[in-house]
CSV table of N, CA and C and ligand atoms in Angstrom, one decimal:
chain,number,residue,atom,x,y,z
A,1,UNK,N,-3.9,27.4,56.7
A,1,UNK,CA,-4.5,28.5,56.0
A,1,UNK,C,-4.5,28.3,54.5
A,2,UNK,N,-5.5,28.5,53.7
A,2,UNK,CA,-5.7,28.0,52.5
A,2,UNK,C,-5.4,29.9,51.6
A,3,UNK,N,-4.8,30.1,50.9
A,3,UNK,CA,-4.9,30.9,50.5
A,3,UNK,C,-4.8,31.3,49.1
A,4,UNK,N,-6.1,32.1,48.7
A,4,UNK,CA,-6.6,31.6,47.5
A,4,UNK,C,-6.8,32.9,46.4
A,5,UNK,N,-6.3,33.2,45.3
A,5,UNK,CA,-6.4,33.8,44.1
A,5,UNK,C,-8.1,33.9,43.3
A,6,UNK,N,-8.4,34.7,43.0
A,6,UNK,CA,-10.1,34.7,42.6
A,6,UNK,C,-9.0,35.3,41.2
A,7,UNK,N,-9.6,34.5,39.7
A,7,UNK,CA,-9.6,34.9,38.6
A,7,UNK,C,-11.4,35.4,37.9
A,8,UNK,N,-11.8,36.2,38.0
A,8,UNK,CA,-12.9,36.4,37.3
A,8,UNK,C,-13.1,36.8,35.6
A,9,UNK,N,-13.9,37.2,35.4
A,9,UNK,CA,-14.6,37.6,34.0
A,9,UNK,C,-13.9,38.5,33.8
A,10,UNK,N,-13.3,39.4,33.1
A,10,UNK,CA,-13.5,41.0,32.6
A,10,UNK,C,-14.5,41.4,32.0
A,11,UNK,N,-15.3,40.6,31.4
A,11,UNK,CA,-16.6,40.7,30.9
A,11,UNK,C,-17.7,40.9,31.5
A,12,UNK,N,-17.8,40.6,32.9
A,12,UNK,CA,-18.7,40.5,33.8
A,12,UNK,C,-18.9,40.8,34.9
A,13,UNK,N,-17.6,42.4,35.2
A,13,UNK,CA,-17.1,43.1,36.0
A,13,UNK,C,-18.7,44.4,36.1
A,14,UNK,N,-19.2,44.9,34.7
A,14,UNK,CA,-20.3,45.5,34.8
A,14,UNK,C,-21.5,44.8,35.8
A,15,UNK,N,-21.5,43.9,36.0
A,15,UNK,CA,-22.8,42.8,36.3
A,15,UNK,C,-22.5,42.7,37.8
A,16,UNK,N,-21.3,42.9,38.0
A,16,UNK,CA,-21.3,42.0,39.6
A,16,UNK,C,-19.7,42.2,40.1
A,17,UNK,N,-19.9,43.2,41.3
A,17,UNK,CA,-18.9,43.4,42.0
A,17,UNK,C,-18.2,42.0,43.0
A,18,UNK,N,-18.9,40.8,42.5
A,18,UNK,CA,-17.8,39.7,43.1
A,18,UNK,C,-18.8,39.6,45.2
A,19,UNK,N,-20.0,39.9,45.0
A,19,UNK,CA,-20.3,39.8,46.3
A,19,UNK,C,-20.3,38.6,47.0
A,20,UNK,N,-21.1,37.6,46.2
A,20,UNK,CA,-21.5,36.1,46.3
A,20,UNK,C,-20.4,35.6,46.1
A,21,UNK,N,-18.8,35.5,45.6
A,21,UNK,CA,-17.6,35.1,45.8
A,21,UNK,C,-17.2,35.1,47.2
A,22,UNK,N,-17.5,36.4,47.6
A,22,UNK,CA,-16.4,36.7,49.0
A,22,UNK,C,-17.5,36.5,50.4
A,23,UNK,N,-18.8,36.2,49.8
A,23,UNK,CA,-19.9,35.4,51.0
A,23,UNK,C,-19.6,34.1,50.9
A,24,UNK,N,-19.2,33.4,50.0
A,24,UNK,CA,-18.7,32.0,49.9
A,24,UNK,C,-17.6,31.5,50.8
A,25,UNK,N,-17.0,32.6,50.3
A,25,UNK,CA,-15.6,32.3,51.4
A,25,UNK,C,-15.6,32.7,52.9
A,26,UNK,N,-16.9,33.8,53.0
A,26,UNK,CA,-16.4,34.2,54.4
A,26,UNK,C,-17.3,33.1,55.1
A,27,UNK,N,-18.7,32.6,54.6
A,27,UNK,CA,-19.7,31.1,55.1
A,27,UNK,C,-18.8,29.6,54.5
A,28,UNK,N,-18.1,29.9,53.7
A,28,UNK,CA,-17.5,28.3,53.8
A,28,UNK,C,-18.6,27.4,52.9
A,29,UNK,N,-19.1,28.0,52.1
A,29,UNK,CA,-20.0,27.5,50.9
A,29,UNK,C,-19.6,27.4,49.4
A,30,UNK,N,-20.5,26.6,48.7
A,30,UNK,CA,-19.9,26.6,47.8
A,30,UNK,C,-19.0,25.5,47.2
A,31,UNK,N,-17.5,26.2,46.2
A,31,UNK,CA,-16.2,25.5,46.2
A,31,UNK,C,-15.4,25.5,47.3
A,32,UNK,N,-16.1,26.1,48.4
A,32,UNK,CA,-15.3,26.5,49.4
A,32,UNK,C,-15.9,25.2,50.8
A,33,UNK,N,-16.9,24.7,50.2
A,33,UNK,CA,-17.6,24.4,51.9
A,33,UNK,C,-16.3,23.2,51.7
A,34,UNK,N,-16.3,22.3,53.0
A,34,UNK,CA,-15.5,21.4,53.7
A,34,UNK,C,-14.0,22.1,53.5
A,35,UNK,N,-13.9,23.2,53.4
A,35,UNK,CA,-12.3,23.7,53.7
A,35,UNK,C,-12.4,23.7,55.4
A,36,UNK,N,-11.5,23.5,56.0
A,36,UNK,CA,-11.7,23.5,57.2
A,36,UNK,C,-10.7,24.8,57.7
A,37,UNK,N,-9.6,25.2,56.9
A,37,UNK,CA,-8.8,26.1,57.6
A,37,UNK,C,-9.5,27.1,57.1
A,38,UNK,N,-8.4,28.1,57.8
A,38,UNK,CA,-8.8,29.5,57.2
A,38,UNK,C,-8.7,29.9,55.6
A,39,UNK,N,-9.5,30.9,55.1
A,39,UNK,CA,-8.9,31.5,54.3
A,39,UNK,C,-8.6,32.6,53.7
A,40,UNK,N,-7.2,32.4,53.0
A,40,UNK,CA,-6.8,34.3,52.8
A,40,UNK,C,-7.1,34.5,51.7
A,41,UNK,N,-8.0,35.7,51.4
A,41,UNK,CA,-7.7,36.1,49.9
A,41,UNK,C,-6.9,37.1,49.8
A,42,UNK,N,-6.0,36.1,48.5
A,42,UNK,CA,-4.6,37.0,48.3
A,42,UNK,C,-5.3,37.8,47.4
A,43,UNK,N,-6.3,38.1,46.3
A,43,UNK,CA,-6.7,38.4,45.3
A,43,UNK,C,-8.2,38.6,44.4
A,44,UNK,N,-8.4,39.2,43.7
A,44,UNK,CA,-9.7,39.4,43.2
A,44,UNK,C,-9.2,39.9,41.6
A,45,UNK,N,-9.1,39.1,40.6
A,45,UNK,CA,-9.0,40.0,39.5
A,45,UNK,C,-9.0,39.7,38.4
A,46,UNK,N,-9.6,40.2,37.1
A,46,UNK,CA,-9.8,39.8,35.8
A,46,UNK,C,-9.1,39.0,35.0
A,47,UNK,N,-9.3,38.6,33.9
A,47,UNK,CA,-8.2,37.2,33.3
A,47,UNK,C,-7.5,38.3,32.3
A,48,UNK,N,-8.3,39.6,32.0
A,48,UNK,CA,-7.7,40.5,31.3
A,48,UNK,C,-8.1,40.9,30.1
A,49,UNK,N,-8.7,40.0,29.9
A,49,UNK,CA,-9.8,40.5,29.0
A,49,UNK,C,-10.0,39.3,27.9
A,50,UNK,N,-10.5,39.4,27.0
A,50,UNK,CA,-10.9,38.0,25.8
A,50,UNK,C,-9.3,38.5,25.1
A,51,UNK,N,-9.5,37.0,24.4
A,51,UNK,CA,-9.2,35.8,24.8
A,51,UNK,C,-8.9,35.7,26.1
A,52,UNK,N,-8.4,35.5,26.8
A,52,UNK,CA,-7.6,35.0,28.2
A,52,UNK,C,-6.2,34.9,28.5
A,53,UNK,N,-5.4,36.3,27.2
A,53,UNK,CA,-4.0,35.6,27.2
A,53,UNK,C,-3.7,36.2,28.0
A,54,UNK,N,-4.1,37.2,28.9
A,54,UNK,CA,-2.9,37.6,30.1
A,54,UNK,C,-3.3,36.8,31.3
A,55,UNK,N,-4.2,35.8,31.2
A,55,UNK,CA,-4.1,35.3,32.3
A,55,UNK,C,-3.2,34.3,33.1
A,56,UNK,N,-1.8,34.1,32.5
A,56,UNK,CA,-1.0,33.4,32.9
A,56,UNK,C,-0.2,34.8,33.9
A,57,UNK,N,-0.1,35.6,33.1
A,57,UNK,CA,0.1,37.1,33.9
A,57,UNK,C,-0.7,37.1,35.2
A,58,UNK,N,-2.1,37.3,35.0
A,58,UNK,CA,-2.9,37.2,36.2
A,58,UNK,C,-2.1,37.2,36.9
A,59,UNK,N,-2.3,35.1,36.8
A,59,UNK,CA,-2.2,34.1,38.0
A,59,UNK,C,-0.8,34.6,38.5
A,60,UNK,N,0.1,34.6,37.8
A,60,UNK,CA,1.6,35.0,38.2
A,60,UNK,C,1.5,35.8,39.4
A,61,UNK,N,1.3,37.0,39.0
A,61,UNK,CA,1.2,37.8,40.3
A,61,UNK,C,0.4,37.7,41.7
A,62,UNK,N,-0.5,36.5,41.4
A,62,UNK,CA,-0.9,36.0,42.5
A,62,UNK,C,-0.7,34.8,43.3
A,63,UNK,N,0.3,34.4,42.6
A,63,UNK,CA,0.9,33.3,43.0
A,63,UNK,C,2.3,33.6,43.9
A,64,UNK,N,3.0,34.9,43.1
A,64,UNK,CA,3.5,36.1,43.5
A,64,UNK,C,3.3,36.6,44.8
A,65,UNK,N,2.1,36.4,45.0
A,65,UNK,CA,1.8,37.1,46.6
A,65,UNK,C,1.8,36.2,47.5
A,66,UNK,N,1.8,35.0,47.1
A,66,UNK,CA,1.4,33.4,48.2
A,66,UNK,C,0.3,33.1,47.8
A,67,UNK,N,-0.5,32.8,46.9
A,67,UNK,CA,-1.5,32.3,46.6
A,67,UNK,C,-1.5,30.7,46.4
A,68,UNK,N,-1.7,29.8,46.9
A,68,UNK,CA,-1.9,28.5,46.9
A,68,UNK,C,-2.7,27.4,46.0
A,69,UNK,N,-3.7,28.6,46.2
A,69,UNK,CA,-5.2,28.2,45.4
A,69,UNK,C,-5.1,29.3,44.3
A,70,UNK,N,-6.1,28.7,43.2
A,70,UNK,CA,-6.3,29.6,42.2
A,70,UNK,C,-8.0,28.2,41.9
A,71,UNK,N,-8.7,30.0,42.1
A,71,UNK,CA,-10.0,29.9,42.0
A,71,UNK,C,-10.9,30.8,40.6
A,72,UNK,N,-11.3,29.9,39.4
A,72,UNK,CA,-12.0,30.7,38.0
A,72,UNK,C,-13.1,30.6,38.8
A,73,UNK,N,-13.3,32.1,38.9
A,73,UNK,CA,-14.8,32.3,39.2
A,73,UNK,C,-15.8,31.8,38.3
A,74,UNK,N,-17.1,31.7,39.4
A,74,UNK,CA,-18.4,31.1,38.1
A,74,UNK,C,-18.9,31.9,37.0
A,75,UNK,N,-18.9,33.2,37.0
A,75,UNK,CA,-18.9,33.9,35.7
A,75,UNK,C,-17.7,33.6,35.0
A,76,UNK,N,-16.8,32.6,35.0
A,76,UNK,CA,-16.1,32.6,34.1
A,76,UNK,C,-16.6,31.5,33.2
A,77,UNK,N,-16.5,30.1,34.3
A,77,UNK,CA,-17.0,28.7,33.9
A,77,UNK,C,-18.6,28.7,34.0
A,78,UNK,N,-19.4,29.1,34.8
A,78,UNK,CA,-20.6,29.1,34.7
A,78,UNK,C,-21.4,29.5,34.3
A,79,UNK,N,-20.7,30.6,33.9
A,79,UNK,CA,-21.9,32.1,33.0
A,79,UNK,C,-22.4,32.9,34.1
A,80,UNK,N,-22.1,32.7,35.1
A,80,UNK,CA,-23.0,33.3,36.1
A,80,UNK,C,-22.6,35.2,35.9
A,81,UNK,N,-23.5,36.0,36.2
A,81,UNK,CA,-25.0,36.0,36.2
A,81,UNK,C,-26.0,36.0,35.0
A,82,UNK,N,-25.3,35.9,33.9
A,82,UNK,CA,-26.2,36.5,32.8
A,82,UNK,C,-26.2,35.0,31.9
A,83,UNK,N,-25.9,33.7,32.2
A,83,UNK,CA,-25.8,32.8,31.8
A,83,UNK,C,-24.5,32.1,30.2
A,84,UNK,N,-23.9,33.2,30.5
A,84,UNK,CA,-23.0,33.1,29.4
A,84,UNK,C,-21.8,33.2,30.0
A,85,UNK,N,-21.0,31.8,29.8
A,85,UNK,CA,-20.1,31.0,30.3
A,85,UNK,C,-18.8,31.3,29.5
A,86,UNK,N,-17.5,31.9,29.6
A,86,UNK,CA,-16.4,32.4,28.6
A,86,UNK,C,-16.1,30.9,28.0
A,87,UNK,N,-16.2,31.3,26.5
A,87,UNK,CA,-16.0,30.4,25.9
A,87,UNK,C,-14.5,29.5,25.8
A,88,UNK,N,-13.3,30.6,26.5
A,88,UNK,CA,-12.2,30.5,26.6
A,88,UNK,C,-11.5,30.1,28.1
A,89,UNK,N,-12.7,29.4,28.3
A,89,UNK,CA,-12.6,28.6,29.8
A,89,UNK,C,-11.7,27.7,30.0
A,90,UNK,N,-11.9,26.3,29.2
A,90,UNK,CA,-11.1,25.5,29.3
A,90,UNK,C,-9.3,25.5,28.7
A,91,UNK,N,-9.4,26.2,27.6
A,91,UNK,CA,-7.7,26.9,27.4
A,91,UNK,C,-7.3,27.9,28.7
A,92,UNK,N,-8.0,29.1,28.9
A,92,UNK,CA,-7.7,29.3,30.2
A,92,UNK,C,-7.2,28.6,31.3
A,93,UNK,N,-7.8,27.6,31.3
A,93,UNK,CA,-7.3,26.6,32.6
A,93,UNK,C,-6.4,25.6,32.4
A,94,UNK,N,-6.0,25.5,31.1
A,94,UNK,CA,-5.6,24.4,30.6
A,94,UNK,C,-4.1,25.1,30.6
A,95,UNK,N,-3.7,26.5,30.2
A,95,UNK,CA,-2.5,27.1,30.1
A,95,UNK,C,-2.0,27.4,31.6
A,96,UNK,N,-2.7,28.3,32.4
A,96,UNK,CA,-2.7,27.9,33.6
A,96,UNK,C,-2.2,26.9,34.6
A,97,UNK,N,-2.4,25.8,34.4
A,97,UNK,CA,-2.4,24.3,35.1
A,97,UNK,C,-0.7,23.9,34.3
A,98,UNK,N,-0.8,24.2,33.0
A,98,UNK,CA,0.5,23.8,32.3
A,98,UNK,C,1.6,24.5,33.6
A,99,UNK,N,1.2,25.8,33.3
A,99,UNK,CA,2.1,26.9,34.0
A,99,UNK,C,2.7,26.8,35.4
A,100,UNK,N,1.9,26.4,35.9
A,100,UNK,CA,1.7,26.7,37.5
A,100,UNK,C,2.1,25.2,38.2
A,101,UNK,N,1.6,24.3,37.4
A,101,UNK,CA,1.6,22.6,38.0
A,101,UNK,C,0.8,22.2,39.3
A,102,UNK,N,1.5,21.5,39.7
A,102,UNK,CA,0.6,20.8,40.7
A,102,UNK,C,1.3,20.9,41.9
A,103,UNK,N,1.4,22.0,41.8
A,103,UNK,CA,1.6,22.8,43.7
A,103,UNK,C,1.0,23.7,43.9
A,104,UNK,N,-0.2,24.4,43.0
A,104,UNK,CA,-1.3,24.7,43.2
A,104,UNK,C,-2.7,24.3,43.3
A,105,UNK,N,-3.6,24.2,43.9
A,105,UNK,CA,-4.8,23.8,44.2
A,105,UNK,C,-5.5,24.9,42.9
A,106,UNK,N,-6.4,23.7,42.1
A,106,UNK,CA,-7.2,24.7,41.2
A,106,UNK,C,-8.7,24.4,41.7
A,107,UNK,N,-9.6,25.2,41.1
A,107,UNK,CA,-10.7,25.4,41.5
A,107,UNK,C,-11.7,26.0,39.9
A,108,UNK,N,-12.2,25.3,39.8
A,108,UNK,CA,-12.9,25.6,39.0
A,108,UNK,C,-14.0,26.4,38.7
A,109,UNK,N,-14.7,26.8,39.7
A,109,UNK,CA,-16.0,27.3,40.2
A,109,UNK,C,-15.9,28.2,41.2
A,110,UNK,N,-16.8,28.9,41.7
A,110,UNK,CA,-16.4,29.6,43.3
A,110,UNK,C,-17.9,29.2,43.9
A,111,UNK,N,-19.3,29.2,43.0
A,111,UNK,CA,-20.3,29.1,43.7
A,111,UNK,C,-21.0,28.5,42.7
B,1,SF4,S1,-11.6,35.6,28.1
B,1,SF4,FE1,-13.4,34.7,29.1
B,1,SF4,S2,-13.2,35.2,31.2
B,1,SF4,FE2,-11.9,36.6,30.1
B,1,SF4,S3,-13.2,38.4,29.6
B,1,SF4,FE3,-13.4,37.0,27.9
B,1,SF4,S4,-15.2,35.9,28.3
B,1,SF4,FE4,-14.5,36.8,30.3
């Protein structure tokens, strides 16, 4: 059972209630295709707003619940939908990965 944390935009909450995230995971597409187990979403939720400093917060609490995985949605890193990618991506993930280490599965992308 793969169980996985969604970090999205707060910026990009107006645009998109996260539909094409949770079709990804329920078809296995995506950052998701060749998972072969199940998966649980422990979570769905913003980095907290610009910059990204609560997002070590976030992740906390969702790591907090059993989250395994931690997944930056594509409106975070991709821009998706409006093509405008948070510029505070890579510190995001970079503080993150410091935090958490490598007994979490990170994910860069969702679709
Ligand atoms: S820090 Fe990045 S991911 Fe968070 S709200 Fe701002 S633009 Fe979006």
């Amino acid at each position: 059972m793969v169980k996985v944390g969604i970090i999205r935009c707060a910026q990009t909450e107006d645009y998109c209630p996260g539909t094409t995230d949770f079709l990804m995971i329920k078809n296995k597409q995506g950052a998701f295709e060749g998972v072969e187990e199940d998966i649980d979403i422990i979570g769905f939720i913003n980095c907290g707003g610009c910059p990204g400093k609560k997002v070590i917060l976030r992740v906390r609490e969702l790591v907090k619940r059993g989250a395994d995985t931690i997944a930056f949605a594509s409106c975070i890193t991709k821009g998706n939908p409006i093509g405008y990618a948070c510029p505070f991506s890579k510190k995001m993930q970079d503080l993150v990965k410091k935090e958490f280490g490598d007994g979490i599965r990170y994910m860069d992308y969702t679709h």
